Coordinates of N, CA, C and O in Angstrom, one line a residue:
L1 N 105.6 101.4 121.2 CA 106.3 100.7 120.1 C 107.2 101.7 119.4 O 106.8 102.9 119.1
P2 N 108.5 101.3 119.1 CA 109.3 102.3 118.4 C 108.9 102.4 117.0 O 108.4 101.5 116.4
F3 N 109.0 103.6 116.5 CA 108.7 103.9 115.1 C 107.3 103.5 114.7 O 107.0 103.0 113.6
S4 N 106.3 103.6 115.6 CA 105.0 103.2 115.2 C 104.2 104.3 114.5 O 104.5 105.5 114.8
V5 N 103.4 104.0 113.6 CA 102.6 104.9 112.9 C 101.1 104.6 113.2 O 100.8 103.4 113.4
P6 N 100.3 105.6 113.4 CA 98.9 105.3 113.6 C 98.2 104.9 112.4 O 98.4 105.5 111.3
G7 N 97.4 103.8 112.4 CA 96.5 103.6 111.3 C 95.5 104.7 111.3 O 95.4 105.4 112.3
I8 N 94.7 104.8 110.3 CA 93.7 105.8 110.2 C 92.8 105.8 111.5 O 92.4 106.8 112.0
D9 N 92.5 104.6 112.0 CA 91.7 104.4 113.2 C 92.5 104.6 114.4 O 92.0 104.3 115.5
G10 N 93.7 105.0 114.3 CA 94.5 105.3 115.5 C 95.3 104.1 116.1 O 96.0 104.2 117.0
Y11 N 95.1 102.9 115.6 CA 95.7 101.7 116.1 C 97.2 101.7 115.7 O 97.5 101.9 114.6
G12 N 98.1 101.5 116.7 CA 99.5 101.6 116.3 C 100.0 100.4 115.5 O 99.8 99.3 115.8
L13 N 100.7 100.8 114.4 CA 101.3 99.8 113.6 C 102.8 100.0 113.6 O 103.3 101.2 113.5
A14 N 103.6 99.0 113.8 CA 105.1 99.2 114.0 C 105.7 99.0 112.6 O 105.6 98.1 111.9
T15 N 106.5 100.1 112.2 CA 107.1 100.1 110.9 C 108.4 99.1 110.9 O 109.1 99.1 111.9
A16 N 108.5 98.4 109.8 CA 109.7 97.5 109.6 C 110.0 97.5 108.1 O 109.2 98.0 107.3
Q17 N 111.2 97.0 107.8 CA 111.6 96.9 106.4 C 111.8 95.4 106.1 O 112.4 94.6 106.9
V18 N 111.4 95.0 104.9 CA 111.5 93.6 104.5 C 113.0 93.3 104.2 O 113.7 94.1 103.5
V19 N 113.5 92.2 104.8 CA 114.9 91.7 104.5 C 114.8 90.6 103.5 O 115.5 90.7 102.5
R20 N 113.9 89.6 103.8 CA 113.8 88.5 102.8 C 112.5 87.7 103.2 O 112.0 87.8 104.3
V21 N 112.1 86.9 102.2 CA 111.0 86.0 102.4 C 111.6 84.6 102.7 O 112.5 84.1 102.0
V22 N 111.1 84.0 103.8 CA 111.6 82.6 104.1 C 110.8 81.6 103.4 O 111.3 80.7 102.7
D23 N 109.5 81.7 103.5 CA 108.6 80.9 102.7 C 107.2 81.6 102.6 O 107.1 82.8 102.8
G24 N 106.2 80.9 102.3 CA 104.9 81.5 102.0 C 104.2 82.2 103.1 O 103.3 83.0 102.9
D25 N 104.6 81.8 104.4 CA 103.9 82.5 105.5 C 104.9 83.0 106.5 O 104.5 83.3 107.7
T26 N 106.2 83.2 106.2 CA 107.2 83.7 107.1 C 108.2 84.6 106.3 O 108.6 84.3 105.2
I27 N 108.4 85.8 106.9 CA 109.3 86.7 106.4 C 110.3 87.2 107.4 O 110.1 87.0 108.6
V28 N 111.4 87.8 107.0 CA 112.4 88.4 107.9 C 112.3 89.9 107.7 O 112.4 90.3 106.5
V29 N 112.2 90.7 108.7 CA 112.2 92.1 108.6 C 113.3 92.7 109.5 O 113.8 92.0 110.4
S30 N 113.6 94.0 109.2 CA 114.5 94.7 110.1 C 113.7 95.8 110.8 O 112.9 96.5 110.1
Q31 N 113.9 95.9 112.1 CA 113.2 96.9 112.8 C 114.2 97.5 113.8 O 114.8 96.8 114.6
S32 N 114.5 98.8 113.7 CA 115.5 99.5 114.6 C 116.8 98.8 114.5 O 117.5 98.6 115.5
G33 N 117.2 98.3 113.3 CA 118.5 97.7 113.1 C 118.5 96.2 113.5 O 119.6 95.6 113.4
E34 N 117.4 95.7 114.0 CA 117.4 94.3 114.5 C 116.6 93.5 113.6 O 115.5 93.9 113.2
E35 N 117.1 92.3 113.2 CA 116.3 91.4 112.3 C 115.4 90.6 113.1 O 115.7 90.1 114.2
K36 N 114.1 90.4 112.6 CA 113.1 89.6 113.3 C 112.5 88.7 112.3 O 112.2 89.2 111.2
T37 N 112.2 87.5 112.7 CA 111.5 86.5 111.8 C 110.0 86.7 112.2 O 109.6 86.6 113.3
I38 N 109.2 87.0 111.2 CA 107.8 87.3 111.3 C 107.0 86.1 110.8 O 107.1 85.8 109.6
R39 N 106.2 85.5 111.6 CA 105.3 84.4 111.2 C 103.9 85.1 111.0 O 103.4 85.7 112.0
L40 N 103.3 85.0 109.8 CA 102.0 85.6 109.5 C 100.9 84.9 110.3 O 100.8 83.7 110.2
I41 N 100.2 85.6 111.1 CA 99.1 85.1 111.9 C 98.0 84.7 111.1 O 97.6 85.4 110.2
G42 N 97.4 83.5 111.4 CA 96.1 83.1 110.8 C 96.2 82.4 109.5 O 95.1 82.0 108.9
I43 N 97.4 82.2 108.9 CA 97.5 81.5 107.7 C 98.6 80.4 107.7 O 99.5 80.5 108.5
D44 N 98.5 79.4 106.8 CA 99.5 78.4 106.8 C 99.6 77.9 105.3 O 98.7 77.4 104.7
T45 N 100.8 78.2 104.8 CA 101.1 77.7 103.4 C 101.8 76.4 103.5 O 102.5 76.1 104.5
P46 N 101.7 75.5 102.5 CA 102.5 74.3 102.5 C 104.0 74.5 102.6 O 104.5 75.6 102.3
E47 N 104.7 73.5 103.2 CA 106.1 73.6 103.4 C 106.9 73.7 102.1 O 106.5 73.1 101.1
S48 N 108.0 74.5 102.2 CA 108.9 74.6 101.0 C 110.4 74.6 101.4 O 111.2 74.4 100.5
V49 N 110.7 74.9 102.6 CA 112.1 75.0 103.0 C 112.4 74.1 104.3 O 113.4 74.4 105.0
N50 N 111.6 73.1 104.5 CA 111.8 72.3 105.6 C 113.0 71.4 105.4 O 113.2 70.9 104.3
P51 N 113.9 71.3 106.5 CA 115.1 70.5 106.3 C 114.7 69.0 105.9 O 115.5 68.4 105.3
D52 N 113.6 68.6 106.4 CA 113.1 67.2 106.0 C 112.4 67.4 104.6 O 111.2 67.8 104.5
E53 N 113.2 67.1 103.5 CA 112.7 67.3 102.1 C 111.3 66.7 101.9 O 110.5 67.2 101.1
S54 N 111.0 65.6 102.6 CA 109.8 64.9 102.3 C 108.5 65.7 102.7 O 107.4 65.4 102.3
L55 N 108.8 66.7 103.5 CA 107.6 67.5 104.0 C 107.4 68.7 103.0 O 106.3 69.4 103.1
N56 N 108.3 69.0 102.1 CA 108.2 70.1 101.2 C 107.3 69.7 100.0 O 107.2 68.5 99.6
S57 N 106.6 70.7 99.4 CA 105.7 70.4 98.3 C 105.8 71.5 97.2 O 106.3 72.6 97.5
Q58 N 105.4 71.1 96.0 CA 105.4 72.0 94.9 C 104.5 73.2 95.2 O 104.8 74.4 94.9
E59 N 103.3 73.0 95.9 CA 102.4 74.1 96.2 C 103.1 75.1 97.2 O 102.9 76.3 97.1
G60 N 103.9 74.5 98.1 CA 104.7 75.4 99.0 C 105.7 76.2 98.3 O 105.9 77.4 98.6
V61 N 106.4 75.6 97.3 CA 107.3 76.4 96.5 C 106.6 77.5 95.7 O 107.1 78.6 95.7
V62 N 105.5 77.2 95.2 CA 104.7 78.2 94.4 C 104.3 79.4 95.4 O 104.4 80.5 95.0
A63 N 103.8 79.0 96.6 CA 103.4 80.1 97.5 C 104.6 80.9 97.9 O 104.5 82.2 98.0
S64 N 105.7 80.3 98.2 CA 107.0 81.0 98.6 C 107.4 81.9 97.4 O 107.8 83.1 97.7
D65 N 107.5 81.4 96.2 CA 107.9 82.2 95.1 C 106.9 83.3 94.8 O 107.4 84.4 94.5
W66 N 105.6 83.1 95.0 CA 104.7 84.2 94.9 C 105.0 85.3 95.8 O 105.0 86.5 95.4
L67 N 105.2 85.0 97.1 CA 105.5 86.0 98.1 C 106.8 86.7 97.8 O 106.9 87.9 98.0
K68 N 107.8 86.0 97.3 CA 109.1 86.6 97.0 C 108.9 87.6 95.8 O 109.6 88.6 95.8
G69 N 108.0 87.3 94.9 CA 107.7 88.3 93.9 C 106.9 89.5 94.3 O 106.9 90.5 93.7
Y70 N 106.1 89.3 95.4 CA 105.2 90.3 95.9 C 105.9 91.4 96.7 O 105.7 92.6 96.6
L71 N 106.8 90.9 97.5 CA 107.6 91.8 98.4 C 109.0 92.1 97.8 O 109.5 91.3 97.2
S72 N 109.5 93.3 98.2 CA 110.8 93.6 97.7 C 111.7 94.0 98.9 O 111.2 94.6 99.9
E73 N 113.0 93.7 98.8 CA 113.9 94.0 99.9 C 113.9 95.5 100.2 O 113.9 96.3 99.3
G74 N 113.9 95.8 101.5 CA 113.9 97.2 101.9 C 112.5 97.9 101.9 O 112.4 99.0 102.4
Q75 N 111.5 97.2 101.4 CA 110.2 97.8 101.4 C 109.6 97.9 102.8 O 109.8 97.1 103.6
N76 N 109.0 99.0 103.0 CA 108.3 99.2 104.4 C 107.1 98.4 104.5 O 106.3 98.3 103.5
V77 N 106.9 97.8 105.6 CA 105.7 97.1 106.0 C 105.4 97.5 107.4 O 106.2 98.1 108.1
Y78 N 104.1 97.2 107.8 CA 103.6 97.7 109.1 C 103.1 96.6 109.9 O 102.2 95.9 109.4
L79 N 103.6 96.3 111.1 CA 103.3 95.1 111.9 C 102.2 95.4 112.9 O 102.3 96.5 113.6
E80 N 101.2 94.6 113.0 CA 100.2 94.6 114.0 C 100.2 93.3 114.8 O 100.2 92.3 114.2
Y81 N 100.3 93.5 116.1 CA 100.4 92.3 116.9 C 99.0 91.9 117.5 O 98.1 92.8 117.6
D82 N 98.9 90.7 117.9 CA 97.6 90.2 118.5 C 98.0 90.0 120.0 O 99.0 90.5 120.5
K83 N 97.2 89.1 120.7 CA 97.4 88.9 122.1 C 98.8 88.2 122.4 O 99.4 88.6 123.4
E84 N 99.2 87.3 121.6 CA 100.4 86.6 121.8 C 101.4 87.0 120.8 O 101.1 86.9 119.6
K85 N 102.6 87.5 121.2 CA 103.5 88.1 120.3 C 104.6 87.2 119.7 O 105.2 87.5 118.7
E86 N 104.8 86.0 120.4 CA 105.8 85.1 119.9 C 105.3 83.7 119.9 O 104.5 83.3 120.8
D87 N 105.8 82.9 119.0 CA 105.4 81.4 119.0 C 106.5 80.6 119.7 O 107.5 81.2 120.1
K88 N 106.3 79.3 119.8 CA 107.2 78.5 120.5 C 108.6 78.4 119.9 O 109.5 77.9 120.5
Y89 N 108.7 78.8 118.6 CA 110.0 78.8 117.9 C 110.7 80.1 118.0 O 111.8 80.3 117.4
G90 N 110.2 81.1 118.8 CA 110.8 82.4 118.9 C 110.5 83.4 117.8 O 111.1 84.5 117.7
R91 N 109.6 83.0 116.9 CA 109.2 83.9 115.8 C 108.2 84.9 116.3 O 107.4 84.6 117.1
T92 N 108.3 86.2 115.8 CA 107.3 87.2 116.1 C 106.0 86.9 115.3 O 106.1 86.7 114.1
L93 N 104.9 86.9 116.0 CA 103.6 86.7 115.3 C 103.0 88.0 115.0 O 102.9 88.9 115.9
A94 N 102.6 88.2 113.7 CA 102.0 89.5 113.4 C 101.1 89.4 112.2 O 101.2 88.5 111.4
Y95 N 100.3 90.5 112.1 CA 99.6 90.7 110.8 C 100.4 91.8 110.2 O 100.9 92.8 110.8
V96 N 100.7 91.7 108.9 CA 101.5 92.6 108.2 C 100.7 93.4 107.2 O 100.0 92.9 106.3
W97 N 100.8 94.7 107.4 CA 100.1 95.6 106.5 C 101.0 96.2 105.5 O 102.2 96.5 105.8
M98 N 100.6 96.4 104.3 CA 101.4 96.9 103.2 C 101.4 98.5 103.2 O 102.1 99.1 102.4
N99 N 100.5 99.1 104.0 CA 100.3 100.5 104.0 C 100.0 100.9 105.4 O 99.2 100.2 106.1
G100 N 100.6 102.0 105.9 CA 100.4 102.4 107.2 C 99.2 103.3 107.4 O 98.8 103.6 108.5
E101 N 98.6 103.7 106.3 CA 97.4 104.6 106.3 C 96.2 103.7 106.1 O 95.5 103.9 105.1
V102 N 95.9 102.8 106.9 CA 94.8 101.9 106.8 C 93.8 102.0 108.0 O 94.2 102.5 109.0
T103 N 92.6 101.6 107.7 CA 91.6 101.5 108.8 C 91.6 100.0 109.1 O 91.1 99.2 108.3
T104 N 92.2 99.6 110.2 CA 92.3 98.2 110.6 C 90.9 97.6 110.8 O 90.8 96.3 110.8
S105 N 89.9 98.4 111.1 CA 88.6 97.9 111.3 C 87.8 97.8 110.0 O 86.6 97.4 110.1
S106 N 88.4 98.0 108.9 CA 87.7 98.0 107.6 C 88.0 96.7 106.8 O 89.2 96.4 106.5
F107 N 87.0 95.9 106.5 CA 87.2 94.6 105.8 C 87.8 95.0 104.4 O 88.7 94.2 103.9
E108 N 87.4 96.1 103.8 CA 87.9 96.4 102.5 C 89.4 96.7 102.5 O 90.2 96.2 101.7
D109 N 89.8 97.5 103.6 CA 91.3 97.7 103.7 C 92.0 96.4 104.0 O 93.1 96.2 103.5
F110 N 91.4 95.6 104.8 CA 92.0 94.3 105.2 C 92.3 93.5 103.9 O 93.4 93.0 103.7
K111 N 91.2 93.4 103.0 CA 91.4 92.6 101.8 C 92.5 93.1 100.9 O 93.2 92.4 100.3
L112 N 92.6 94.5 100.8 CA 93.5 95.1 99.9 C 94.9 95.3 100.4 O 95.9 95.2 99.7
Y113 N 95.1 95.5 101.7 CA 96.4 96.0 102.3 C 97.0 95.1 103.3 O 98.1 95.3 103.8
N114 N 96.3 94.0 103.8 CA 96.8 93.1 104.8 C 97.5 91.9 104.1 O 96.8 91.2 103.4
L115 N 98.8 91.8 104.3 CA 99.5 90.7 103.6 C 99.0 89.3 103.9 O 98.9 88.5 103.0
N116 N 98.6 89.1 105.2 CA 98.0 87.8 105.5 C 96.8 87.5 104.6 O 96.7 86.4 104.1
A117 N 95.9 88.5 104.5 CA 94.7 88.3 103.6 C 95.1 88.2 102.2 O 94.5 87.4 101.4
I118 N 96.1 88.9 101.7 CA 96.5 88.9 100.3 C 97.1 87.5 100.0 O 96.8 87.0 98.9
V119 N 97.9 86.9 100.9 CA 98.4 85.6 100.7 C 97.2 84.6 100.5 O 97.2 83.7 99.6
V120 N 96.2 84.7 101.4 CA 95.1 83.8 101.3 C 94.4 83.9 100.0 O 94.0 82.9 99.4
Q121 N 94.3 85.1 99.4 CA 93.6 85.3 98.2 C 94.4 84.9 96.9 O 93.9 84.8 95.8
N122 N 95.7 84.7 97.1 CA 96.6 84.5 95.9 C 97.4 83.2 95.9 O 98.1 83.0 94.9
T123 N 97.4 82.4 96.9 CA 98.3 81.2 96.9 C 97.6 80.0 97.5 O 96.4 80.1 98.0
Y124 N 98.3 78.9 97.5 CA 97.8 77.7 98.2 C 98.0 78.0 99.7 O 99.1 78.2 100.1
C125 N 96.9 78.1 100.4 CA 97.0 78.5 101.8 C 95.8 78.1 102.5 O 94.7 78.1 102.0
D126 N 96.0 77.7 103.8 CA 94.8 77.4 104.6 C 94.8 78.5 105.7 O 95.9 79.0 106.1
T127 N 93.6 78.7 106.2 CA 93.5 79.6 107.4 C 93.7 78.7 108.6 O 93.2 77.5 108.6
V128 N 94.4 79.2 109.6 CA 94.6 78.4 110.9 C 94.3 79.4 112.1 O 94.5 80.6 112.0
Y129 N 93.9 78.8 113.1 CA 93.6 79.6 114.3 C 94.3 79.0 115.5 O 94.1 77.8 115.9
Y130 N 95.3 79.7 116.1 CA 96.0 79.3 117.3 C 95.6 80.3 118.4 O 96.1 81.4 118.4
P131 N 94.7 79.9 119.3 CA 94.3 80.8 120.4 C 95.6 81.3 121.1 O 96.5 80.5 121.2
P132 N 95.6 82.5 121.6 CA 94.5 83.5 121.6 C 94.5 84.4 120.4 O 93.7 85.4 120.4
N133 N 95.3 84.2 119.4 CA 95.5 85.2 118.3 C 94.4 85.0 117.2 O 94.6 84.2 116.3
G134 N 93.3 85.7 117.4 CA 92.2 85.5 116.4 C 91.5 86.8 116.0 O 90.4 86.8 115.6
K135 N 92.2 87.9 116.1 CA 91.6 89.2 115.8 C 90.9 89.2 114.4 O 89.8 89.7 114.3
Y136 N 91.5 88.7 113.4 CA 91.0 88.7 112.0 C 90.6 87.3 111.6 O 90.4 87.0 110.4
K137 N 90.3 86.4 112.5 CA 90.0 85.0 112.2 C 88.8 84.9 111.2 O 88.9 84.2 110.2
T138 N 87.7 85.6 111.5 CA 86.5 85.5 110.7 C 86.7 86.1 109.3 O 86.3 85.5 108.3
W139 N 87.4 87.2 109.2 CA 87.7 87.8 107.9 C 88.6 86.9 107.1 O 88.4 86.7 105.9
L140 N 89.6 86.3 107.7 CA 90.5 85.3 106.9 C 89.7 84.1 106.5 O 89.8 83.7 105.3
E141 N 88.8 83.6 107.3 CA 88.0 82.4 106.9 C 87.1 82.8 105.8 O 86.8 82.0 104.9
D142 N 86.5 84.0 105.8 CA 85.6 84.5 104.7 C 86.4 84.5 103.4 O 85.8 84.1 102.4
L143 N 87.6 85.0 103.4 CA 88.4 85.1 102.2 C 88.9 83.7 101.7 O 89.1 83.5 100.5
D144 N 89.0 82.8 102.6 CA 89.4 81.4 102.3 C 88.3 80.6 101.6 O 88.6 79.6 100.9
R145 N 87.1 81.0 101.8 CA 86.0 80.2 101.3 C 85.9 80.2 99.7 O 86.0 81.1 99.0

């Protein structure tokens, strides 16, 4: 991976910079000068920017606004991939870490520094599982309870 940093447990995390928030579970990042749309693995917030207005909800707008307030443009984030790296819409699937100095095998670090987990803890959000990407499925479900 280009520009990867090892987490404390040695697992490679790819560095990227936040460009913008699309909605509560999707962001755009810049990596090596290339923009990528990142879909957060394991979570699903209600719609807020769907072209079909009838599918959008106030809860979706709240989740999107919360994430816009949490992330700032240019901020470094650290991407961790699972078994499947892209979805059928061409978005990159990732767990997003807010700190590159994390132990990815620590539930405490996951709760505090993993954006997917932070969104579950702070917004209207459901956990979702799309095989084969389930590295943190159990931890996300625990936080969702």
